[in-house]
PDB file of C-alpha atoms in Angstrom:
ATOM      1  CA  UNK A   1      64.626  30.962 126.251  1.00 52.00           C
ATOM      2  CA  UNK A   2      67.606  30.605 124.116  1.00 69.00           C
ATOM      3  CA  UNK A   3      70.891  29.796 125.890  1.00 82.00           C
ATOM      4  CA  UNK A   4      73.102  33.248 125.758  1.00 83.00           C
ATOM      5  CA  UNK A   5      76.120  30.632 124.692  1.00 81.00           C
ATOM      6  CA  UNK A   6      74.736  29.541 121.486  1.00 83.00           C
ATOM      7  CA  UNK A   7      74.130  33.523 120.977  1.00 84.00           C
ATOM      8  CA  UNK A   8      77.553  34.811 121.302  1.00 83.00           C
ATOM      9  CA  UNK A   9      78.904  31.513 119.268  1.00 81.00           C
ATOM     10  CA  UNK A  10      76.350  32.937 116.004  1.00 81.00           C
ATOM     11  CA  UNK A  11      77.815  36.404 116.649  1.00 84.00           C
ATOM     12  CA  UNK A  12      81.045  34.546 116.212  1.00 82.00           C
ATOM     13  CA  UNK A  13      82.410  34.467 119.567  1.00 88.00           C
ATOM     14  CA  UNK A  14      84.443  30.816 120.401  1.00 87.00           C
ATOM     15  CA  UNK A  15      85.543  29.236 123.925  1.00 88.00           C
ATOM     16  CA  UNK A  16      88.752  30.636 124.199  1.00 91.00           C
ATOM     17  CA  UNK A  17      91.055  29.225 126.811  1.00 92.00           C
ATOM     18  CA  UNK A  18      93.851  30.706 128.218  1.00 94.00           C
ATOM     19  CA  UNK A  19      96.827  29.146 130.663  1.00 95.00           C
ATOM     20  CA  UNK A  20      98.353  31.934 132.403  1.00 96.00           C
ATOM     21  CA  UNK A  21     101.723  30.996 133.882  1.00 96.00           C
ATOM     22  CA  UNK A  22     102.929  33.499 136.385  1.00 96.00           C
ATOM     23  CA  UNK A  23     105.413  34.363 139.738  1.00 95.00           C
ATOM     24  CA  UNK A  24     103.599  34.869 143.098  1.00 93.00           C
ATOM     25  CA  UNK A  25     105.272  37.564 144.862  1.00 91.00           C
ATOM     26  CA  UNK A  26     105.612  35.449 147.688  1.00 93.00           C
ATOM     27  CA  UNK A  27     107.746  33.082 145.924  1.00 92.00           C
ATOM     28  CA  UNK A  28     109.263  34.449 143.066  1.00 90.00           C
ATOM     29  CA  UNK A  29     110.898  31.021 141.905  1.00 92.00           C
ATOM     30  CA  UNK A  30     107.849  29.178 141.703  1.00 94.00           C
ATOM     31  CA  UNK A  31     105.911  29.253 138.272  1.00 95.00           C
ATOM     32  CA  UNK A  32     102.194  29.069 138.834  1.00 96.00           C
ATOM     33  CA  UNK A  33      99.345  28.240 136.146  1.00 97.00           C
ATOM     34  CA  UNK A  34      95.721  29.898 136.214  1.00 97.00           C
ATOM     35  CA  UNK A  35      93.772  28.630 133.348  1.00 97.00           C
ATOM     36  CA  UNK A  36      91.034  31.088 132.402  1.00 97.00           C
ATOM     37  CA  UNK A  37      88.074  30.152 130.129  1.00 95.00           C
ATOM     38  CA  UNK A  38      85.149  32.524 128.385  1.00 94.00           C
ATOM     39  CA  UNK A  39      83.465  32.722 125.135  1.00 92.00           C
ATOM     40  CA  UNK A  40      85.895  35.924 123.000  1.00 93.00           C
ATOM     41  CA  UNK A  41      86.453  37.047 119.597  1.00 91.00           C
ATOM     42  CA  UNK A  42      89.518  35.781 117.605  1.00 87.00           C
ATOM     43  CA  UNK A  43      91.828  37.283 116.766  1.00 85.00           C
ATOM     44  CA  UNK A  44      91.553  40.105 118.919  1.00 90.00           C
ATOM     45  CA  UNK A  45      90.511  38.457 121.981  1.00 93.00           C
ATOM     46  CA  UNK A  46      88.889  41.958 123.295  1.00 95.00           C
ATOM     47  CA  UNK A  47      87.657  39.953 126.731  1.00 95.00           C
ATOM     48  CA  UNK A  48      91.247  38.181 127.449  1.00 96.00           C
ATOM     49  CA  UNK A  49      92.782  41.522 127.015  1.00 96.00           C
ATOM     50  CA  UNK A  50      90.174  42.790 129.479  1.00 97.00           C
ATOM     51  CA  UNK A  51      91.135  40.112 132.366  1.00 97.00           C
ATOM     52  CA  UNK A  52      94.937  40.478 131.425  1.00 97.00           C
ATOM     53  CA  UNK A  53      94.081  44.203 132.039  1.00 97.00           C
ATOM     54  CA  UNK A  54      92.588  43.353 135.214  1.00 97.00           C
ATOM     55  CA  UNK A  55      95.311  40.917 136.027  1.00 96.00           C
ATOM     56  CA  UNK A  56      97.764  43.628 136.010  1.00 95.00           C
ATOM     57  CA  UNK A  57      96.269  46.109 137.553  1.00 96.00           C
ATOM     58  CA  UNK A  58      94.601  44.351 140.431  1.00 96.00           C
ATOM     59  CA  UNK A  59      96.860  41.275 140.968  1.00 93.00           C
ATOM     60  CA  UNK A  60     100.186  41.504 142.418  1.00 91.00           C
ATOM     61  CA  UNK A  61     101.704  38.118 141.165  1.00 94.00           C
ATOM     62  CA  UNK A  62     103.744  38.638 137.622  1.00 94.00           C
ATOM     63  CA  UNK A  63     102.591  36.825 134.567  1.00 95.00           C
ATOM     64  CA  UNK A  64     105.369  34.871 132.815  1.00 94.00           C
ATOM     65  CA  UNK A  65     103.593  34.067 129.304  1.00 95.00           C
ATOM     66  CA  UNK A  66      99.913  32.860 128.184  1.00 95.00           C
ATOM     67  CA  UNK A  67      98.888  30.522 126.074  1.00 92.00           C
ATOM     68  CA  UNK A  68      95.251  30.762 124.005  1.00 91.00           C
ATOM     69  CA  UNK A  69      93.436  28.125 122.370  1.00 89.00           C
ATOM     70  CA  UNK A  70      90.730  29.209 120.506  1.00 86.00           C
ATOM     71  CA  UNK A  71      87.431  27.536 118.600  1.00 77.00           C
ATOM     72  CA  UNK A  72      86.809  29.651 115.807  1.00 65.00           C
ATOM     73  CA  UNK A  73      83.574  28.199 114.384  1.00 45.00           C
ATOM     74  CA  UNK A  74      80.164  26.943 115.242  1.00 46.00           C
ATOM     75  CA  UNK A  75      80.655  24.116 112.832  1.00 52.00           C
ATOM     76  CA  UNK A  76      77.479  22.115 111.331  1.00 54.00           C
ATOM     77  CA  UNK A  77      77.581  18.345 112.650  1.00 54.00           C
ATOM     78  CA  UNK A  78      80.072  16.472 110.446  1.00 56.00           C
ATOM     79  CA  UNK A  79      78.352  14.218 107.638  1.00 56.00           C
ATOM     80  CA  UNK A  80      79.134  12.381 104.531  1.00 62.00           C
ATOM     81  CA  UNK A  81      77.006  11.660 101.102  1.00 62.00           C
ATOM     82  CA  UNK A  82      76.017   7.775 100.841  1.00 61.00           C
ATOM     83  CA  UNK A  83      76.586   6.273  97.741  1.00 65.00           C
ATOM     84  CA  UNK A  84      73.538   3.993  97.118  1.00 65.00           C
ATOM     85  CA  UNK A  85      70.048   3.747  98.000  1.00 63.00           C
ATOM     86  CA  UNK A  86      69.007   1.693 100.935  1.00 60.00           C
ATOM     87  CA  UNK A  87      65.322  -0.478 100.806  1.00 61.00           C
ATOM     88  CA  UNK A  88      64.073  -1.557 103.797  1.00 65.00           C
ATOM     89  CA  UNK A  89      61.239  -4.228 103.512  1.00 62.00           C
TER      90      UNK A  89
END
């Protein structure tokens, strides 16, 4: 079984990350953080949108900004050519 993580990062999805800063209604003057985190597509960030969606519709506390940090790429492992052969006796 194949993990569904590994899936969605070949269909080019990345962990995105977002802190969502916002005002409880309760106390207005207090800024609050929420950090959210979920595998989405960059740039459009269709499932961030979604929960923001949500967020407004079902939440009653105002958000004050978000910040996203994205990783774009399922990168090979880094790795350098050697210069040289090696002989082991």
């Amino acid at each position: 079984m194949t993990d569904s993580a590994f899936i969605a990062r070949l269909d080019g999805y990345g962990l995105t990350t977002a802190e969502i800063h916002y005002h409880r209604p309760d106390a207005p003057s207090l800024l609050q953080l929420f950090v959210w985190q979920q595998y989405d597509l960059a740039p459009g960030f269709p499932v961030l949108f979604d929960f923001l969606d949500h967020w407004r519709r079902e939440i009653r506390a105002a958000v004050h900004s978000v910040r996203i940090v994205h990783d774009r790429l399922l990168r090979p492992a880094e790795w350098r050519a050697v210069d040289g052969v090696f002989k082991i006796r």
